[in-house]
PDB file of C-alpha atoms and ligand atoms in Angstrom:
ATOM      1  CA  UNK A 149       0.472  -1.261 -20.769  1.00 50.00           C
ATOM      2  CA  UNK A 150      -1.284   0.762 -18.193  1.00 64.00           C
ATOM      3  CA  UNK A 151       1.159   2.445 -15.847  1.00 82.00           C
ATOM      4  CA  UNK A 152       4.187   3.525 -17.444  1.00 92.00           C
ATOM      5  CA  UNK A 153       7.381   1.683 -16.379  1.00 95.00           C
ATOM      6  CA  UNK A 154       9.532   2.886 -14.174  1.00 95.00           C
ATOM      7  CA  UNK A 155      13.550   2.302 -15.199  1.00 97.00           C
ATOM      8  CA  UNK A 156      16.308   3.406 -13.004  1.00 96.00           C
ATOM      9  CA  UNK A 157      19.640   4.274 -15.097  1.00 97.00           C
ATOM     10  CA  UNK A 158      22.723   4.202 -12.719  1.00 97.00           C
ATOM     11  CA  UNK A 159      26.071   5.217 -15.114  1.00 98.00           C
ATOM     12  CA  UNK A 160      28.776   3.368 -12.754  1.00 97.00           C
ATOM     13  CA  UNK A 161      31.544   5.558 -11.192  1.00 97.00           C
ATOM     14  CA  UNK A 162      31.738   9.582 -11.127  1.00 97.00           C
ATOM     15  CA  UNK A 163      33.413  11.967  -9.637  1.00 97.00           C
ATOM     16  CA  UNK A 164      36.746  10.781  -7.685  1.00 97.00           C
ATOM     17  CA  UNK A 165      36.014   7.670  -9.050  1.00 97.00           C
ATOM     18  CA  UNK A 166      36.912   7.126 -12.631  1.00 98.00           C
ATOM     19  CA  UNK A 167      36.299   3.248 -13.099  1.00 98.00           C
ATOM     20  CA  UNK A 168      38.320   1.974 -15.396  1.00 98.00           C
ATOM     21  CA  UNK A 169      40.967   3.906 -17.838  1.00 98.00           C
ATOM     22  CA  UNK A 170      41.855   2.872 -21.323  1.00 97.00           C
ATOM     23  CA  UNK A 171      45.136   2.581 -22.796  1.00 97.00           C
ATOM     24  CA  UNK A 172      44.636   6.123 -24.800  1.00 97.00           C
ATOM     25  CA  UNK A 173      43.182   7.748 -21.388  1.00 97.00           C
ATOM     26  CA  UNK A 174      39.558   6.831 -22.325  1.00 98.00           C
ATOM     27  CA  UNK A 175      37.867   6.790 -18.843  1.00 98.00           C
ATOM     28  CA  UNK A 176      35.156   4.583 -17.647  1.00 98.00           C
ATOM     29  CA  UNK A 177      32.988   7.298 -16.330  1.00 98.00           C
ATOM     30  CA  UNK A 178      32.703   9.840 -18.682  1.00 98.00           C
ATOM     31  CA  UNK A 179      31.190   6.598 -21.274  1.00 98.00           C
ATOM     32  CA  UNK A 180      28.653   4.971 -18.818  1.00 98.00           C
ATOM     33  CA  UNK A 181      27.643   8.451 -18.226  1.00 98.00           C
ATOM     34  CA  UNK A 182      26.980   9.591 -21.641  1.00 98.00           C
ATOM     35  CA  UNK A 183      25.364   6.219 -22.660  1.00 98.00           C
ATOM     36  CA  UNK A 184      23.179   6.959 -19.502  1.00 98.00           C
ATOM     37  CA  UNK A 185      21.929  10.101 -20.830  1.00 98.00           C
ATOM     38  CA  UNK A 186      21.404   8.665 -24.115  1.00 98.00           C
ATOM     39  CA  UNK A 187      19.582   5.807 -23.139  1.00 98.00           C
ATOM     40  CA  UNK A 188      17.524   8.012 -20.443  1.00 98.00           C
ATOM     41  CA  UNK A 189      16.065  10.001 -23.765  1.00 98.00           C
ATOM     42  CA  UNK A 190      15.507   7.100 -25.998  1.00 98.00           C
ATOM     43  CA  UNK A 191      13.230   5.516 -23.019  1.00 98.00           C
ATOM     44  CA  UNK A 192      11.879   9.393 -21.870  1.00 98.00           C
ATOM     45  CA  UNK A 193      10.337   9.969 -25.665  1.00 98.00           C
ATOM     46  CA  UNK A 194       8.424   6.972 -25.556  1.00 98.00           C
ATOM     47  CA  UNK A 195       5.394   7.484 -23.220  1.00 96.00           C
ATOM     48  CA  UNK A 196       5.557   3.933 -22.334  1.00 96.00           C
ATOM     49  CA  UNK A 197       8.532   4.136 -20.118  1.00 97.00           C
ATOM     50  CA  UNK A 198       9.800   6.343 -17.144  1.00 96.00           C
ATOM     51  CA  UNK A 199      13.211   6.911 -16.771  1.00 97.00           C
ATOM     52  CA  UNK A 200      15.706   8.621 -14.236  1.00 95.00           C
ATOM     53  CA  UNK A 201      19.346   8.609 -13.369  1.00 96.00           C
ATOM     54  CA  UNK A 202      21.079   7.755 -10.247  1.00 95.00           C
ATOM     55  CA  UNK A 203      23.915  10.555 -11.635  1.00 95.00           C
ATOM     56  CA  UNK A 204      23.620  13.335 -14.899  1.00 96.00           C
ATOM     57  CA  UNK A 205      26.672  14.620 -14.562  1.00 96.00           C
ATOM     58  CA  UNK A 206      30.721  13.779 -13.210  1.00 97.00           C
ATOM     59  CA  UNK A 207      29.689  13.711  -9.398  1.00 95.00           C
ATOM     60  CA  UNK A 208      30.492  10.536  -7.112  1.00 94.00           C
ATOM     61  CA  UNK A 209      27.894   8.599  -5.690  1.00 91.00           C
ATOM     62  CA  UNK A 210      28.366   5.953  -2.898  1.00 91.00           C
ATOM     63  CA  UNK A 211      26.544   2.919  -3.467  1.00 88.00           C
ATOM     64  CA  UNK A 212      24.126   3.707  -0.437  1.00 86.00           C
ATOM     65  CA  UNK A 213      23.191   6.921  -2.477  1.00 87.00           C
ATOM     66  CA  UNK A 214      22.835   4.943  -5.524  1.00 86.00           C
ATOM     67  CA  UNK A 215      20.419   2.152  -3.715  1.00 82.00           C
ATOM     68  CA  UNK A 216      18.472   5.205  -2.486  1.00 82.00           C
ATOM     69  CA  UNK A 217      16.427   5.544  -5.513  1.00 80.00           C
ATOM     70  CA  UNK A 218      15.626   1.984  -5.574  1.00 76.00           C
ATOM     71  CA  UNK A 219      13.896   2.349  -2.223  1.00 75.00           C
ATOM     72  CA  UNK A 220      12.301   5.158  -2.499  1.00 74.00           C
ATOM     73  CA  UNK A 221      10.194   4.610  -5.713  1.00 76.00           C
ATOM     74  CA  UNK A 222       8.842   2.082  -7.426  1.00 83.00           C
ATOM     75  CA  UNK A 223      11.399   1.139  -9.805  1.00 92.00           C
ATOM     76  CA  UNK A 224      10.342  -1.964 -12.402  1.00 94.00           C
ATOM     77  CA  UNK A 225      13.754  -2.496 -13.555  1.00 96.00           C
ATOM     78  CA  UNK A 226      17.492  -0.880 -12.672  1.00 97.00           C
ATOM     79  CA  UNK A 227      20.217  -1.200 -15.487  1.00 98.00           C
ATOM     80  CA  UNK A 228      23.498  -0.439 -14.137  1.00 98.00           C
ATOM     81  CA  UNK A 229      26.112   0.897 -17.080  1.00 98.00           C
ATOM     82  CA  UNK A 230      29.427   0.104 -17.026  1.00 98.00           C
ATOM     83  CA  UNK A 231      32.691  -0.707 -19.577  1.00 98.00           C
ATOM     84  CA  UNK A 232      34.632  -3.984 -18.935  1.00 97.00           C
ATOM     85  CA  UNK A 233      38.629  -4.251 -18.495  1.00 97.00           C
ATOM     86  CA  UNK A 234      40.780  -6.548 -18.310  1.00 97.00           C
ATOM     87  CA  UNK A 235      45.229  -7.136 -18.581  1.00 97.00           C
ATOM     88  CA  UNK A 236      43.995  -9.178 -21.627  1.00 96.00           C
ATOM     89  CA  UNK A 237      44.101  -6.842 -24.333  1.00 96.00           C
ATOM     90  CA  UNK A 238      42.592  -9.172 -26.839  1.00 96.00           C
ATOM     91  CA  UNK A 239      39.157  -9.216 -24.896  1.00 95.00           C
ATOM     92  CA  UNK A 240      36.456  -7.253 -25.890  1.00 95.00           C
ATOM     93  CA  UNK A 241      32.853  -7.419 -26.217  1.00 95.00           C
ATOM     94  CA  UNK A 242      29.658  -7.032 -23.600  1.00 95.00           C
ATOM     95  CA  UNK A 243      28.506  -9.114 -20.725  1.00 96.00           C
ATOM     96  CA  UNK A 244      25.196  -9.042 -18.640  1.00 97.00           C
ATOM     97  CA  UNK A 245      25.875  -9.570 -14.748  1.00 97.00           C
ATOM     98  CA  UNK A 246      23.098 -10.356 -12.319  1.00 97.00           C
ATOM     99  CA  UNK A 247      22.986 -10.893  -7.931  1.00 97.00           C
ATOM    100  CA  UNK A 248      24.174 -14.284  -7.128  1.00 96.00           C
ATOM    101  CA  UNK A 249      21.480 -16.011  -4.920  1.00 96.00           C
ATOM    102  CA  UNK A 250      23.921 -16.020  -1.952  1.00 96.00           C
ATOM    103  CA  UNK A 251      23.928 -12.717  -1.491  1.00 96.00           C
ATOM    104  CA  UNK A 252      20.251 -11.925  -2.215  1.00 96.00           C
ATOM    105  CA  UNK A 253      19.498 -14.151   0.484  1.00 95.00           C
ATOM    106  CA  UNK A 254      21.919 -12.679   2.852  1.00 95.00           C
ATOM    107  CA  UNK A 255      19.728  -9.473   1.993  1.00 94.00           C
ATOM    108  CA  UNK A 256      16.541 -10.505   2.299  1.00 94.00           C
ATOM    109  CA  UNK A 257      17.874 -11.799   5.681  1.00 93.00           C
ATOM    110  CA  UNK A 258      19.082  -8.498   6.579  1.00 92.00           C
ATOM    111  CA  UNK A 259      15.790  -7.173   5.533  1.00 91.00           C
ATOM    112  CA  UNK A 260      13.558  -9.429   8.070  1.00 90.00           C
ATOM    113  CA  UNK A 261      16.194  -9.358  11.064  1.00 88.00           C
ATOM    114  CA  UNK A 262      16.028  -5.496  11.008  1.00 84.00           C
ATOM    115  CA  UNK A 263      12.236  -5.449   9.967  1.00 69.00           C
ATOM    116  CA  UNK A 264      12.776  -1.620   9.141  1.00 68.00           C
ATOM    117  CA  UNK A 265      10.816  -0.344   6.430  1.00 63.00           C
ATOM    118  CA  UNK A 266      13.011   1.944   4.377  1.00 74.00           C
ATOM    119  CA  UNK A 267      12.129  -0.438   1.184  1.00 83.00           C
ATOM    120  CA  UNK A 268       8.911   0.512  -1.000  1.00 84.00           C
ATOM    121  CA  UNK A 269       7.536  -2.229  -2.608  1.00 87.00           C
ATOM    122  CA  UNK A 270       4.837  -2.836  -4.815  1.00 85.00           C
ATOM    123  CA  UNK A 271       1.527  -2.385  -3.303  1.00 85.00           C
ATOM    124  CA  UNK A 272       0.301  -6.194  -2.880  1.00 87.00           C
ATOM    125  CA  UNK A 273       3.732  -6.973  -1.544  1.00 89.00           C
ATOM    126  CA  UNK A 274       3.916  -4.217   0.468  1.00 87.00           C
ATOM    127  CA  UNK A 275       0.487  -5.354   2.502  1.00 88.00           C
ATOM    128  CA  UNK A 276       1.475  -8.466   3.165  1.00 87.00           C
ATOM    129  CA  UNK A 277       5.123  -7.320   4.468  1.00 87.00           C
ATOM    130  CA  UNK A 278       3.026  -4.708   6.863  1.00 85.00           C
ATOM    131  CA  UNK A 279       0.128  -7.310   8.002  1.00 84.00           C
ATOM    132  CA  UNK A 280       2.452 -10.375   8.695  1.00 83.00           C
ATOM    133  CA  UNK A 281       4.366 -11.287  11.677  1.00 84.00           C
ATOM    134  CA  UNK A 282       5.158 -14.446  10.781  1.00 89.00           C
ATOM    135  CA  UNK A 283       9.292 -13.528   9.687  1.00 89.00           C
ATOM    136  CA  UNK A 284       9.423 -17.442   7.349  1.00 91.00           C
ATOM    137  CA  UNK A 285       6.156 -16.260   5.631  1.00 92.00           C
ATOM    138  CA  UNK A 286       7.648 -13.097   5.215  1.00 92.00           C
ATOM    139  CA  UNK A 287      10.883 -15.320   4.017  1.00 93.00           C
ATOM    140  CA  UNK A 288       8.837 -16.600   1.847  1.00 94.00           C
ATOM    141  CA  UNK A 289       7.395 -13.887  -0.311  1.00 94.00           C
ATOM    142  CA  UNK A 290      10.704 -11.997  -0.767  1.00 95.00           C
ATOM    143  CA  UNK A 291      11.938 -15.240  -1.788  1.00 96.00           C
ATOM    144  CA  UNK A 292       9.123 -15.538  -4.532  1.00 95.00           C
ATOM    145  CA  UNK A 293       9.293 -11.823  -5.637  1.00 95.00           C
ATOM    146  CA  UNK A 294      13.167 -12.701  -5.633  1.00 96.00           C
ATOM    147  CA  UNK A 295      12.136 -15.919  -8.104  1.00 97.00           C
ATOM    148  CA  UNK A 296      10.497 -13.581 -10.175  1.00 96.00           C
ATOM    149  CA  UNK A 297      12.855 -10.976 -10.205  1.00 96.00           C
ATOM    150  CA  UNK A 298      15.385 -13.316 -11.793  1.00 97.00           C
ATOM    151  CA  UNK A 299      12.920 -14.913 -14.313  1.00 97.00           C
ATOM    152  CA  UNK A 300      13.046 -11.049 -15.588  1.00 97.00           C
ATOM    153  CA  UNK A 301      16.708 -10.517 -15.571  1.00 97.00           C
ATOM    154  CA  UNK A 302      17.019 -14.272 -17.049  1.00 97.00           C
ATOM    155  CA  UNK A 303      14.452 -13.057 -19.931  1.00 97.00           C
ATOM    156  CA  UNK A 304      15.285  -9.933 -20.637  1.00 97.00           C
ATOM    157  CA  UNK A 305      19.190 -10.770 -20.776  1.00 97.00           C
ATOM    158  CA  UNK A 306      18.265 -12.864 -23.805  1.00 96.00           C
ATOM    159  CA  UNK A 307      16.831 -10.053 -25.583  1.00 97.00           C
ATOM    160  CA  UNK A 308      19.299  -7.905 -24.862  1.00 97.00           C
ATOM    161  CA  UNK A 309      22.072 -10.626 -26.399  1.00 96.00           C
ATOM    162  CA  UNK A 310      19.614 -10.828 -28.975  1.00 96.00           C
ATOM    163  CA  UNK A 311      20.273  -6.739 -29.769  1.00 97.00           C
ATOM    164  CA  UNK A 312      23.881  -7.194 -28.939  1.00 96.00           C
ATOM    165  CA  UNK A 313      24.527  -9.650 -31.272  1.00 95.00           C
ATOM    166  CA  UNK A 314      24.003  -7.120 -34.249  1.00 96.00           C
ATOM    167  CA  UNK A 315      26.119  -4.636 -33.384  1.00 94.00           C
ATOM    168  CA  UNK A 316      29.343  -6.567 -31.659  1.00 91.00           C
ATOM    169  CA  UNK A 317      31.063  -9.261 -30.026  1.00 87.00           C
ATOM    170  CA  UNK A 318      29.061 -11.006 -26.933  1.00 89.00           C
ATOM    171  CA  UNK A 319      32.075 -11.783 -24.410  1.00 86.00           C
ATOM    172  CA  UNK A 320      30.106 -13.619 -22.332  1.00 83.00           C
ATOM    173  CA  UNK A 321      26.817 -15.497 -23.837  1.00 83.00           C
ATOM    174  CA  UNK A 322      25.587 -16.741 -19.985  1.00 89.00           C
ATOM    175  CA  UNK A 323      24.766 -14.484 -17.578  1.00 93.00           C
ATOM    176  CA  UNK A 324      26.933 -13.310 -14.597  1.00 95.00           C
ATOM    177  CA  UNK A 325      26.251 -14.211 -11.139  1.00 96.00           C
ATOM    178  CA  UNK A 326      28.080 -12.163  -8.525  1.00 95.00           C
ATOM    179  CA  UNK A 327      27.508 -10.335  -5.515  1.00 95.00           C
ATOM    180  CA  UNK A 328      27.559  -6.883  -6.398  1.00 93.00           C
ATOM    181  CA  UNK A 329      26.480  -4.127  -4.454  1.00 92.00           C
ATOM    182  CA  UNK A 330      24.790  -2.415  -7.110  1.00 93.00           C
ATOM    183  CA  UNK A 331      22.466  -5.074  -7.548  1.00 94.00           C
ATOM    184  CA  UNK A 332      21.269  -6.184  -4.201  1.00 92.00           C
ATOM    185  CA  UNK A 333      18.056  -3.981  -4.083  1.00 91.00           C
ATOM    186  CA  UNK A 334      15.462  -6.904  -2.927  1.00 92.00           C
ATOM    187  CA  UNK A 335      12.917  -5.078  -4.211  1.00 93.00           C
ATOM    188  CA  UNK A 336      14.023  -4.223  -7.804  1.00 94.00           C
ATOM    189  CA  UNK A 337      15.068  -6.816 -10.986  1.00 96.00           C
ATOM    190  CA  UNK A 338      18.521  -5.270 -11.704  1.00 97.00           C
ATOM    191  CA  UNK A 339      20.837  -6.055 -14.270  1.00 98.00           C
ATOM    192  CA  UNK A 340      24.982  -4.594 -15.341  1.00 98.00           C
ATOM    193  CA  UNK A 341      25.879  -4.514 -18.977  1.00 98.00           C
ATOM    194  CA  UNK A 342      29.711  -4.089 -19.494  1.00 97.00           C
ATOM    195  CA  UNK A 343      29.529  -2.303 -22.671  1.00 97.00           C
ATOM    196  CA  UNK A 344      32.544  -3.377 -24.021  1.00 97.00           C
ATOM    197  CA  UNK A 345      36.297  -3.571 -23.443  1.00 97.00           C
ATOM    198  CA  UNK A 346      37.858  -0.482 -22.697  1.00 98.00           C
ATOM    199  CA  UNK A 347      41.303  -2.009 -22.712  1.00 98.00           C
ATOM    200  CA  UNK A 348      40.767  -3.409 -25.872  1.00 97.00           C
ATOM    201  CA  UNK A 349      42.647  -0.640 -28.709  1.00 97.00           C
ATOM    202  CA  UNK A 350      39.588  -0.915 -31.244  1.00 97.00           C
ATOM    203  CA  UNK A 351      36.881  -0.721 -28.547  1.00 97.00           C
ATOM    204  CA  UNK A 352      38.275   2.457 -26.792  1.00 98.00           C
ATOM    205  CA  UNK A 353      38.438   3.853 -29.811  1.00 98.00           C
ATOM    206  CA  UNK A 354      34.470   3.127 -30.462  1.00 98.00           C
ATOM    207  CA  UNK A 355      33.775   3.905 -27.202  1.00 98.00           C
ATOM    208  CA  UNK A 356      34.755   7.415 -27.377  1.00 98.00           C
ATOM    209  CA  UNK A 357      32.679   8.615 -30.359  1.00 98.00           C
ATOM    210  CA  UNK A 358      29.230   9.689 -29.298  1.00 98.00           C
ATOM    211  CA  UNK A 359      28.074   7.751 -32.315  1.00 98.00           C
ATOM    212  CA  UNK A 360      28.890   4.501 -31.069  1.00 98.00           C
ATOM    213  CA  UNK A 361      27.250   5.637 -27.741  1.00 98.00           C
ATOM    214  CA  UNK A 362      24.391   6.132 -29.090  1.00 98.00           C
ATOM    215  CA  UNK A 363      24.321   2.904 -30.805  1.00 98.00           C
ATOM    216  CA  UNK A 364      24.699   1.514 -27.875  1.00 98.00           C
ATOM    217  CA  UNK A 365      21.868   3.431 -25.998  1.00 98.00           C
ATOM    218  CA  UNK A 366      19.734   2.616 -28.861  1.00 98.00           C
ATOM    219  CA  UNK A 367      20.684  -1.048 -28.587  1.00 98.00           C
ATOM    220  CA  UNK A 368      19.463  -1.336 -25.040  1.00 98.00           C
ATOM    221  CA  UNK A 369      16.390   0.931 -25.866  1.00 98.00           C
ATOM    222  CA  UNK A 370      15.761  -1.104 -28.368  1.00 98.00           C
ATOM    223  CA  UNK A 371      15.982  -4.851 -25.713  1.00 98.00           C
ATOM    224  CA  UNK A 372      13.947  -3.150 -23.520  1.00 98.00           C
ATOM    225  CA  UNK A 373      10.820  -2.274 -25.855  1.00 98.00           C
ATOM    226  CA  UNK A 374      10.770  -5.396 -27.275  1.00 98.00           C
ATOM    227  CA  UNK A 375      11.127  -7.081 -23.946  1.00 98.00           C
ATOM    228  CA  UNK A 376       8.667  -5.227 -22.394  1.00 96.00           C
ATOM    229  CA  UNK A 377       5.849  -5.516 -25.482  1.00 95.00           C
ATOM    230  CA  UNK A 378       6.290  -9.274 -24.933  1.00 93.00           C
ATOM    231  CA  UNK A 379       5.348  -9.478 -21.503  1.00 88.00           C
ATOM    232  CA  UNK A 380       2.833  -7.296 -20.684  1.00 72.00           C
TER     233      UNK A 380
HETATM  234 ZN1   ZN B 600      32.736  -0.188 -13.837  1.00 83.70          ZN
END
Protein backbone atom coordinates (compact mmCIF):
# COMPACT_ATOMS: atom_id res chain seq x y z
CA UNK A 1 0.00 0.00 0.00
CA UNK A 2 1.45 3.24 -1.11
CA UNK A 3 -0.72 6.16 -0.08
CA UNK A 4 -2.32 5.72 3.10
CA UNK A 5 -6.14 5.37 3.02
CA UNK A 6 -8.21 7.87 3.67
CA UNK A 7 -11.52 6.79 6.00
CA UNK A 8 -14.14 9.22 6.91
CA UNK A 9 -15.92 8.28 10.41
CA UNK A 10 -19.36 10.08 10.64
CA UNK A 11 -20.98 9.01 14.41
CA UNK A 12 -24.83 9.62 13.34
CA UNK A 13 -26.81 12.29 15.30
CA UNK A 14 -25.35 14.99 17.90
CA UNK A 15 -26.30 17.72 19.45
CA UNK A 16 -30.27 18.47 19.36
CA UNK A 17 -30.46 15.38 17.78
CA UNK A 18 -30.24 12.34 19.94
CA UNK A 19 -31.15 9.42 17.43
CA UNK A 20 -32.61 6.90 18.99
CA UNK A 21 -33.25 6.38 23.00
CA UNK A 22 -33.25 3.10 24.79
CA UNK A 23 -35.66 1.86 27.17
CA UNK A 24 -33.12 2.68 30.28
CA UNK A 25 -32.37 6.28 28.61
CA UNK A 26 -29.35 4.91 26.65
CA UNK A 27 -29.10 7.47 23.75
CA UNK A 28 -28.10 6.86 20.25
CA UNK A 29 -25.60 9.60 20.07
CA UNK A 30 -23.53 9.50 22.86
CA UNK A 31 -22.70 5.38 21.48
CA UNK A 32 -22.03 6.11 17.72
CA UNK A 33 -19.95 8.83 19.05
CA UNK A 34 -17.78 7.00 21.36
CA UNK A 35 -17.44 3.98 18.95
CA UNK A 36 -16.34 6.80 16.47
CA UNK A 37 -13.55 7.85 18.55
CA UNK A 38 -12.59 4.42 19.23
CA UNK A 39 -12.54 3.24 15.91
CA UNK A 40 -10.80 6.68 14.68
CA UNK A 41 -7.63 5.46 17.05
CA UNK A 42 -7.59 1.86 16.19
CA UNK A 43 -7.31 3.02 12.30
CA UNK A 44 -4.96 6.41 13.38
CA UNK A 45 -2.14 3.90 15.09
CA UNK A 46 -1.78 1.97 12.12
CA UNK A 47 0.22 4.01 9.52
CA UNK A 48 -1.67 2.34 6.86
CA UNK A 49 -4.86 4.20 7.30
CA UNK A 50 -6.03 7.91 7.68
CA UNK A 51 -8.82 8.63 9.63
CA UNK A 52 -11.09 11.71 10.59
CA UNK A 53 -14.48 12.43 12.01
CA UNK A 54 -17.35 14.25 10.62
CA UNK A 55 -18.14 15.10 14.67
CA UNK A 56 -15.66 14.47 18.13
CA UNK A 57 -17.84 15.63 20.36
CA UNK A 58 -22.08 16.17 21.20
CA UNK A 59 -22.51 18.97 18.45
CA UNK A 60 -25.25 18.62 15.57
CA UNK A 61 -24.32 18.36 12.17
CA UNK A 62 -26.73 18.73 9.16
CA UNK A 63 -26.24 16.27 6.61
CA UNK A 64 -24.88 19.02 4.11
CA UNK A 65 -22.09 19.58 6.80
CA UNK A 66 -21.57 15.98 7.09
CA UNK A 67 -21.27 15.46 3.03
CA UNK A 68 -18.78 18.36 3.23
CA UNK A 69 -15.89 16.26 4.08
CA UNK A 70 -16.64 13.86 1.44
CA UNK A 71 -16.15 16.58 -1.14
CA UNK A 72 -13.56 18.20 -0.05
CA UNK A 73 -10.91 15.38 0.31
CA UNK A 74 -10.22 12.40 -1.03
CA UNK A 75 -11.98 10.04 1.07
CA UNK A 76 -11.47 6.02 0.03
CA UNK A 77 -14.20 4.87 2.15
CA UNK A 78 -17.01 6.67 4.64
CA UNK A 79 -18.51 4.39 7.47
CA UNK A 80 -21.44 5.97 8.92
CA UNK A 81 -22.12 4.69 12.82
CA UNK A 82 -25.28 4.27 14.04
CA UNK A 83 -27.52 1.88 16.70
CA UNK A 84 -30.72 0.24 15.29
CA UNK A 85 -34.37 0.47 16.98
CA UNK A 86 -37.20 -0.86 16.56
CA UNK A 87 -41.12 -1.37 18.69
CA UNK A 88 -39.89 -5.03 18.47
CA UNK A 89 -38.12 -5.52 21.54
CA UNK A 90 -36.94 -8.97 20.69
CA UNK A 91 -34.70 -7.60 17.75
CA UNK A 92 -31.27 -7.11 18.13
CA UNK A 93 -28.17 -7.53 16.30
CA UNK A 94 -26.18 -5.37 13.38
CA UNK A 95 -27.02 -4.60 9.82
CA UNK A 96 -24.88 -3.05 6.94
CA UNK A 97 -26.98 -0.46 4.75
CA UNK A 98 -25.76 0.80 1.41
CA UNK A 99 -27.35 3.74 -1.47
CA UNK A 100 -30.02 2.14 -3.44
CA UNK A 101 -29.18 2.61 -7.21
CA UNK A 102 -32.25 4.88 -7.61
CA UNK A 103 -31.06 7.40 -5.78
CA UNK A 104 -27.37 7.31 -6.81
CA UNK A 105 -28.55 7.86 -10.14
CA UNK A 106 -30.80 10.66 -9.28
CA UNK A 107 -27.34 12.08 -7.92
CA UNK A 108 -25.16 11.57 -10.43
CA UNK A 109 -27.96 13.29 -12.46
CA UNK A 110 -27.94 16.16 -10.25
CA UNK A 111 -24.25 16.18 -10.56
CA UNK A 112 -24.13 16.56 -14.60
CA UNK A 113 -27.34 18.91 -14.86
CA UNK A 114 -25.61 21.41 -12.47
CA UNK A 115 -22.02 20.59 -13.86
CA UNK A 116 -20.64 22.50 -10.68
CA UNK A 117 -17.54 21.26 -9.37
CA UNK A 118 -17.78 21.27 -5.61
CA UNK A 119 -16.93 17.28 -5.77
CA UNK A 120 -13.08 16.20 -5.63
CA UNK A 121 -12.49 13.16 -7.18
CA UNK A 122 -9.71 11.05 -7.73
CA UNK A 123 -7.22 12.42 -10.06
CA UNK A 124 -7.88 10.20 -13.35
CA UNK A 125 -11.56 10.76 -12.79
CA UNK A 126 -11.26 14.09 -12.09
CA UNK A 127 -9.50 14.81 -15.77
CA UNK A 128 -11.83 13.28 -17.59
CA UNK A 129 -14.90 15.08 -15.68
CA UNK A 130 -12.86 18.56 -16.49
CA UNK A 131 -11.84 17.65 -20.32
CA UNK A 132 -15.30 16.20 -21.42
CA UNK A 133 -18.30 17.88 -22.67
CA UNK A 134 -19.96 15.14 -23.74
CA UNK A 135 -22.72 15.00 -20.36
CA UNK A 136 -23.65 10.66 -21.44
CA UNK A 137 -19.81 10.09 -21.44
CA UNK A 138 -19.65 11.89 -18.42
CA UNK A 139 -22.90 9.58 -17.44
CA UNK A 140 -20.96 7.07 -18.10
CA UNK A 141 -17.90 7.20 -15.92
CA UNK A 142 -19.79 8.17 -12.72
CA UNK A 143 -21.81 5.29 -13.54
CA UNK A 144 -18.62 2.97 -13.66
CA UNK A 145 -16.88 4.59 -10.59
CA UNK A 146 -20.53 4.09 -9.10
CA UNK A 147 -20.14 0.09 -10.28
CA UNK A 148 -17.10 0.05 -8.50
CA UNK A 149 -18.02 1.78 -5.59
CA UNK A 150 -20.59 -0.90 -4.83
CA UNK A 151 -18.31 -3.90 -5.71
CA UNK A 152 -16.41 -2.31 -2.48
CA UNK A 153 -19.31 -1.88 -0.22
CA UNK A 154 -20.61 -5.46 -1.59
CA UNK A 155 -16.96 -6.87 -0.54
CA UNK A 156 -16.16 -5.33 2.27
CA UNK A 157 -19.77 -5.91 3.88
CA UNK A 158 -18.82 -9.59 3.79
CA UNK A 159 -15.86 -9.10 5.81
CA UNK A 160 -17.32 -7.10 8.07
CA UNK A 161 -20.27 -9.99 8.68
CA UNK A 162 -17.40 -12.11 8.72
CA UNK A 163 -16.02 -10.00 12.10
CA UNK A 164 -19.55 -9.61 13.25
CA UNK A 165 -20.32 -12.97 13.36
CA UNK A 166 -17.84 -13.55 16.37
CA UNK A 167 -18.91 -11.22 18.57
CA UNK A 168 -23.02 -11.13 18.07
CA UNK A 169 -26.12 -11.65 16.35
CA UNK A 170 -26.18 -10.51 12.44
CA UNK A 171 -29.90 -9.06 12.11
CA UNK A 172 -29.67 -8.75 8.73
CA UNK A 173 -27.14 -11.18 6.66
CA UNK A 174 -27.90 -9.13 3.04
CA UNK A 175 -27.09 -5.84 2.67
CA UNK A 176 -29.45 -2.79 2.86
CA UNK A 177 -30.40 -0.79 -0.03
CA UNK A 178 -32.00 2.56 0.75
CA UNK A 179 -31.78 6.01 -0.10
CA UNK A 180 -30.11 7.62 2.61
CA UNK A 181 -28.73 10.88 2.68
CA UNK A 182 -25.70 9.98 4.37
CA UNK A 183 -24.67 7.85 1.71
CA UNK A 184 -25.23 9.62 -1.52
CA UNK A 185 -21.64 11.10 -1.89
CA UNK A 186 -21.02 9.99 -5.76
CA UNK A 187 -17.68 10.18 -5.23
CA UNK A 188 -17.07 8.06 -2.06
CA UNK A 189 -17.94 3.98 -1.35
CA UNK A 190 -20.00 4.52 1.86
CA UNK A 191 -21.43 2.12 4.04
CA UNK A 192 -23.99 2.36 7.76
CA UNK A 193 -23.50 -0.31 10.35
CA UNK A 194 -26.40 -0.34 12.94
CA UNK A 195 -24.45 -1.56 15.77
CA UNK A 196 -27.00 -3.23 17.45
CA UNK A 197 -30.45 -2.85 18.98
CA UNK A 198 -30.77 -0.22 21.34
CA UNK A 199 -34.31 -1.17 22.20
CA UNK A 200 -33.37 -4.48 22.82
CA UNK A 201 -32.88 -4.76 27.18
CA UNK A 202 -29.54 -6.90 26.82
CA UNK A 203 -28.07 -4.80 23.99
CA UNK A 204 -28.55 -1.36 25.74
CA UNK A 205 -27.10 -2.71 28.42
CA UNK A 206 -23.81 -3.75 26.23
CA UNK A 207 -24.00 -0.80 24.51
CA UNK A 208 -23.34 1.40 27.34
CA UNK A 209 -20.09 -0.09 28.69
CA UNK A 210 -17.08 1.35 26.95
CA UNK A 211 -15.87 -2.22 26.82
CA UNK A 212 -18.31 -3.41 24.49
CA UNK A 213 -17.57 -0.19 22.46
CA UNK A 214 -14.49 -0.93 22.03
CA UNK A 215 -15.17 -4.35 20.92
CA UNK A 216 -17.05 -3.05 18.58
CA UNK A 217 -14.49 -0.43 17.23
CA UNK A 218 -12.05 -3.16 17.21
CA UNK A 219 -14.44 -5.35 15.24
CA UNK A 220 -14.72 -2.90 12.41
CA UNK A 221 -10.90 -2.09 12.68
CA UNK A 222 -10.36 -5.32 12.48
CA UNK A 223 -12.97 -5.79 8.73
CA UNK A 224 -11.28 -3.06 7.48
CA UNK A 225 -7.49 -4.30 7.71
CA UNK A 226 -8.24 -7.42 6.52
CA UNK A 227 -10.35 -6.02 3.75
CA UNK A 228 -8.03 -3.68 2.74
CA UNK A 229 -4.72 -6.25 2.82
CA UNK A 230 -6.81 -8.30 0.37
CA UNK A 231 -7.25 -5.87 -2.20
CA UNK A 232 -4.50 -3.87 -2.62
ZN1 LIG B 1 -29.28 6.54 13.79
Amino acid sequence: MKNKINILIDPGHGGQDPGAIGHKGLKEKEVNLRIAIELEKLLNNNKFFHAILTRNNDSYLSLKNRKIFSNHQHVNLLISIHVDSSKAKYLSGISIWVVSNKRMCREINKFIKNNKNNVYFSKNIENILKNENDIYFKKTILDLQFNNFQNIEIELSKYIFKEFKKIVRINKLALNYASLGILSAINTPSILIETGFITNFEEEKKLRTLSYQKKIANTIYISLKNYFEHSH
